[in-house]
Amino acid sequence: MRKIILSDFDGTLTTRDTLPAFIHYTCGSLRMAIGFLLFSPILVLMKFKLYPNWKAKQHLFNWFFGGMALNRFNALCTNFASKNSRLLRPEMVRLLKEARQEGAEIIIVSASIDNWVAPFFDHDIRIVGTQVETADGKLTGRFKTANCYGPEKVKRVKRLLGDEPRRELLITAYGDSRGDREMLAYADRAYLVKPNGDIRTIKNEEKDTPQDGGAVWKENKTYGEIVRFGIVGITATAIQYGVYLLSLSLLAHVLPSTADNMLATTANTIGYLVSFAFNFIASTRYTFQVEANAKREAGFALSHVVNYLLQTGFLNLFILLGLSKQTAMIPMFCLCVPINFLLVRFFLKR
């Protein structure tokens, strides 16, 4: 019987998503921050499944790499892989190596661009990923194939394996998210790789359904983070808004002739600083459950600098549009809180 190992890449073989890591490596922190800030509205919509994953991904890819020469892009991909082998999970690399020694064929099935996935592996490991479109030796910024995610993974695998009878294949699959669900269901043996690297059996060749009745898919880590962020966010927002209203009242008496936008900006700055310390402790220990360190502290601070500037801009805009100082904060919070979730999550989960 022909043995096939199917494995997702991001989060399964690696400890984190490689798209942001690749963008950071190739474009630098400043350009990356600008790009993610520009596309933050659609990224927020994507997180809440209100905007197609592939379309958001293509917008980002086009902004960062559209028009780049293919040769240069491939060189960047090769260099990125050679300098970031630490992203690979050692236990998963060892598992695949042992499977190869036992005669299994390894196929990496990933939604990531195959140009930067392939250099991480030997040539006898096949890569099935999202492919980029080129014209005249340059990247168009569009994808040549459908985003290799969800049902598309199974379609691509079937196409690769050809007409060989399914009963002649023993397929083992590894994944970490809902994007791998169809691939895991297609396999004879399926394993879920948890964020901490633990591997859970969810299917074997004797059973056609997940061993725990599908409950494993209910343990959606991102969903849990969103819920916890909501709790922390509401609390931090209430603290900030309460201090803002108090400061606004005091400043109006101390500085009666000051313009509304200046009073609001000053009061919001005071409120933001008061809620900042609470936000950091709650975000690290509760929302994202990570250990605080200098790198995360710096990233958290940077994300809040960006968020503060956004808040200041929106607050002044809404006051300019005629809202009162007291009510202008409400639409500002509605816009800035989801953006802050993405920024904080990115920096604290790195």
Short mmCIF file of C-alpha atoms in Angstrom, two decimals, residues 29-252:
data_model
loop_
_atom_site.label_atom_id
_atom_site.label_comp_id
_atom_site.label_asym_id
_atom_site.label_seq_id
_atom_site.Cartn_x
_atom_site.Cartn_y
_atom_site.Cartn_z
CA SER A 29 9.15 46.91 10.23
CA LEU A 30 8.11 50.37 9.02
CA ARG A 31 6.73 49.34 5.62
CA MET A 32 5.06 46.32 7.17
CA ALA A 33 3.36 48.48 9.81
CA ILE A 34 2.16 50.92 7.14
CA GLY A 35 0.81 48.12 4.95
CA PHE A 36 -1.02 46.33 7.74
CA LEU A 37 -2.41 49.65 8.96
CA LEU A 38 -3.74 50.48 5.48
CA PHE A 39 -5.44 47.10 5.18
CA SER A 40 -6.50 46.81 8.84
CA PRO A 41 -10.22 47.33 8.04
CA ILE A 42 -10.38 44.35 5.68
CA LEU A 43 -8.19 42.27 8.01
CA VAL A 44 -10.68 42.91 10.81
CA LEU A 45 -13.54 41.89 8.49
CA MET A 46 -11.60 38.77 7.47
CA LYS A 47 -11.08 37.75 11.11
CA PHE A 48 -14.83 37.90 11.64
CA LYS A 49 -15.41 35.99 8.37
CA LEU A 50 -17.05 38.98 6.71
CA TYR A 51 -14.44 39.25 3.93
CA PRO A 52 -12.88 36.41 1.89
CA ASN A 53 -9.58 35.15 3.28
CA TRP A 54 -7.99 34.81 -0.16
CA LYS A 55 -8.98 38.30 -1.24
CA ALA A 56 -7.52 39.95 1.87
CA LYS A 57 -4.36 37.91 1.43
CA GLN A 58 -4.10 38.91 -2.25
CA HIS A 59 -4.54 42.62 -1.42
CA LEU A 60 -1.66 42.39 1.05
CA PHE A 61 0.52 40.42 -1.34
CA ASN A 62 -0.11 42.88 -4.17
CA TRP A 63 0.71 45.91 -2.01
CA PHE A 64 4.00 44.46 -0.78
CA PHE A 65 5.21 42.49 -3.81
CA GLY A 66 3.24 43.47 -6.93
CA GLY A 67 5.61 44.43 -9.74
CA MET A 68 8.65 42.76 -8.17
CA ALA A 69 10.88 40.72 -10.49
CA LEU A 70 10.26 36.99 -10.05
CA ASN A 71 14.00 36.26 -9.79
CA ARG A 72 14.35 38.73 -6.94
CA PHE A 73 11.27 37.36 -5.20
CA ASN A 74 12.57 33.79 -5.42
CA ALA A 75 15.95 34.88 -4.05
CA LEU A 76 14.21 36.54 -1.10
CA CYS A 77 12.20 33.36 -0.52
CA THR A 78 15.34 31.22 -0.48
CA ASN A 79 17.15 33.58 1.88
CA PHE A 80 14.11 33.79 4.16
CA ALA A 81 13.95 30.00 4.49
CA SER A 82 17.69 29.63 5.11
CA LYS A 83 17.66 32.25 7.89
CA ASN A 84 14.40 31.19 9.53
CA SER A 85 14.69 27.43 9.96
CA ARG A 86 13.98 28.07 13.66
CA LEU A 87 10.33 28.60 12.67
CA LEU A 88 10.01 24.84 12.05
CA ARG A 89 8.82 22.63 14.89
CA PRO A 90 11.68 20.17 15.61
CA GLU A 91 9.28 17.41 16.64
CA MET A 92 7.35 17.69 13.36
CA VAL A 93 10.54 17.77 11.29
CA ARG A 94 11.69 14.62 13.08
CA LEU A 95 8.32 12.96 12.51
CA LEU A 96 8.41 13.65 8.76
CA LYS A 97 12.01 12.45 8.54
CA GLU A 98 11.10 9.15 10.19
CA ALA A 99 8.10 8.74 7.88
CA ARG A 100 10.34 9.24 4.83
CA GLN A 101 12.78 6.63 6.13
CA GLU A 102 9.86 4.21 6.36
CA GLY A 103 9.00 4.83 2.71
CA ALA A 104 6.19 7.35 2.98
CA GLU A 105 5.79 10.16 0.44
CA ILE A 106 5.64 13.63 2.00
CA ILE A 107 3.39 16.35 0.57
CA ILE A 108 3.22 19.79 2.18
CA VAL A 109 -0.22 21.29 1.52
CA SER A 110 -0.29 24.97 2.39
CA ALA A 111 -2.24 28.17 1.80
CA SER A 112 1.09 29.98 1.86
CA ILE A 113 2.89 30.95 -1.33
CA ASP A 114 4.83 27.88 -2.45
CA ASN A 115 7.84 30.01 -3.46
CA TRP A 116 8.84 30.51 0.16
CA VAL A 117 7.55 27.18 1.48
CA ALA A 118 9.61 25.01 -0.89
CA PRO A 119 13.09 26.25 0.20
CA PHE A 120 12.45 24.96 3.73
CA PHE A 121 12.50 21.35 2.48
CA ASP A 122 14.49 18.86 0.43
CA HIS A 123 13.60 18.46 -3.24
CA ASP A 124 11.99 15.04 -2.73
CA ILE A 125 9.26 16.61 -0.60
CA ARG A 126 6.46 17.88 -2.80
CA ILE A 127 4.86 21.25 -2.17
CA VAL A 128 1.23 22.05 -2.92
CA GLY A 129 0.64 25.72 -2.18
CA THR A 130 -0.88 28.93 -3.47
CA GLN A 131 0.89 29.95 -6.67
CA VAL A 132 1.58 33.50 -7.80
CA GLU A 133 0.80 34.94 -11.22
CA THR A 134 3.61 36.44 -13.29
CA ALA A 135 3.84 38.48 -16.48
CA ASP A 136 7.04 39.44 -18.29
CA GLY A 137 9.12 38.04 -15.45
CA LYS A 138 7.37 40.10 -12.77
CA LEU A 139 4.76 39.39 -10.11
CA THR A 140 1.35 40.76 -11.06
CA GLY A 141 0.26 40.77 -7.41
CA ARG A 142 -2.48 38.23 -8.13
CA PHE A 143 -2.67 34.51 -7.46
CA LYS A 144 -2.40 32.04 -10.33
CA THR A 145 -4.31 29.36 -8.44
CA ALA A 146 -7.12 29.37 -5.93
CA ASN A 147 -6.01 29.93 -2.35
CA CYS A 148 -4.95 26.47 -1.13
CA TYR A 149 -7.28 26.48 1.87
CA GLY A 150 -10.10 24.24 3.09
CA PRO A 151 -11.74 22.20 0.29
CA GLU A 152 -9.11 23.43 -2.18
CA LYS A 153 -6.47 21.41 -0.33
CA VAL A 154 -8.30 18.16 -1.03
CA LYS A 155 -8.88 19.11 -4.69
CA ARG A 156 -5.19 19.81 -5.19
CA VAL A 157 -4.12 16.59 -3.46
CA LYS A 158 -6.50 14.48 -5.57
CA ARG A 159 -5.20 16.15 -8.71
CA LEU A 160 -1.62 15.39 -7.67
CA LEU A 161 -2.28 11.75 -6.79
CA GLY A 162 -4.07 11.10 -10.07
CA ASP A 163 -6.33 8.14 -10.77
CA GLU A 164 -4.83 5.67 -8.32
CA PRO A 165 -7.67 3.92 -6.41
CA ARG A 166 -8.23 5.47 -3.00
CA ARG A 167 -8.23 2.04 -1.34
CA GLU A 168 -4.60 1.60 -2.45
CA LEU A 169 -3.53 4.68 -0.49
CA LEU A 170 -2.90 5.02 3.23
CA ILE A 171 -3.08 8.76 3.86
CA THR A 172 -2.00 10.41 7.09
CA ALA A 173 -2.65 14.13 7.55
CA TYR A 174 -1.51 16.79 10.01
CA GLY A 175 -3.16 20.18 10.48
CA ASP A 176 -3.81 22.85 13.07
CA SER A 177 -6.85 24.86 12.00
CA ARG A 178 -10.20 24.92 10.22
CA GLY A 179 -8.37 25.49 6.97
CA ASP A 180 -7.17 21.87 7.28
CA ARG A 181 -10.49 20.34 8.25
CA GLU A 182 -11.39 18.90 4.84
CA MET A 183 -7.88 17.49 4.37
CA LEU A 184 -8.00 15.80 7.77
CA ALA A 185 -11.43 14.35 6.98
CA TYR A 186 -10.10 13.01 3.65
CA ALA A 187 -7.21 11.19 5.33
CA ASP A 188 -7.28 7.72 6.91
CA ARG A 189 -5.34 8.98 9.91
CA ALA A 190 -5.60 12.58 11.05
CA TYR A 191 -3.74 14.52 13.71
CA LEU A 192 -4.29 17.99 15.12
CA VAL A 193 -1.15 19.92 16.07
CA LYS A 194 -1.87 22.20 19.03
CA PRO A 195 -0.22 25.65 19.46
CA ASN A 196 2.11 24.23 22.13
CA GLY A 197 3.27 21.48 19.75
CA ASP A 198 1.23 18.64 21.26
CA ILE A 199 -0.24 16.27 18.68
CA ARG A 200 -3.77 14.93 19.14
CA THR A 201 -5.22 11.99 17.24
CA ILE A 202 -8.62 12.88 15.83
CA LYS A 203 -9.07 10.05 13.31
CA ASN A 204 -7.61 6.65 12.41
CA GLU A 205 -8.09 4.11 9.63
CA GLU A 206 -10.66 2.14 11.64
CA LYS A 207 -12.95 5.15 12.05
CA ASP A 208 -14.38 7.53 9.50
CA THR A 209 -15.35 10.20 12.03
CA PRO A 210 -13.30 12.19 14.54
CA GLN A 211 -12.75 10.18 17.73
CA ASP A 212 -14.22 12.91 19.91
CA GLY A 213 -17.26 13.52 17.71
CA GLY A 214 -15.82 16.70 16.26
CA ALA A 215 -15.51 18.48 19.61
CA VAL A 216 -11.87 19.21 18.90
CA TRP A 217 -12.93 21.75 16.29
CA LYS A 218 -14.90 23.63 18.90
CA GLU A 219 -11.65 24.47 20.65
CA ASN A 220 -11.05 27.43 18.42
CA LYS A 221 -8.10 29.28 19.90
CA THR A 222 -8.66 32.48 17.95
CA TYR A 223 -12.32 32.56 18.97
CA GLY A 224 -11.28 32.22 22.61
CA GLU A 225 -8.82 35.06 22.23
CA ILE A 226 -11.52 37.25 20.69
CA VAL A 227 -13.86 36.53 23.61
CA ARG A 228 -11.15 37.23 26.20
CA PHE A 229 -10.11 40.36 24.31
CA GLY A 230 -13.74 41.48 24.38
CA ILE A 231 -13.82 41.17 28.17
CA VAL A 232 -10.50 42.96 28.62
CA GLY A 233 -11.34 45.49 25.91
CA ILE A 234 -14.67 46.43 27.48
CA THR A 235 -13.01 46.86 30.88
CA ALA A 236 -10.08 48.89 29.51
CA THR A 237 -12.43 50.98 27.37
CA ALA A 238 -14.66 51.67 30.38
CA ILE A 239 -11.61 52.76 32.39
CA GLN A 240 -10.38 54.98 29.57
CA TYR A 241 -13.81 56.50 28.93
CA GLY A 242 -14.43 57.14 32.62
CA VAL A 243 -11.08 58.87 33.07
CA TYR A 244 -11.71 60.76 29.81
CA LEU A 245 -15.04 62.17 31.03
CA LEU A 246 -13.56 63.09 34.42
CA SER A 247 -10.53 64.75 32.81
CA LEU A 248 -12.77 66.54 30.32
CA SER A 249 -14.81 68.04 33.13
CA LEU A 250 -11.74 69.14 35.09
CA LEU A 251 -9.96 70.56 32.03
CA ALA A 252 -13.07 72.51 31.00
#
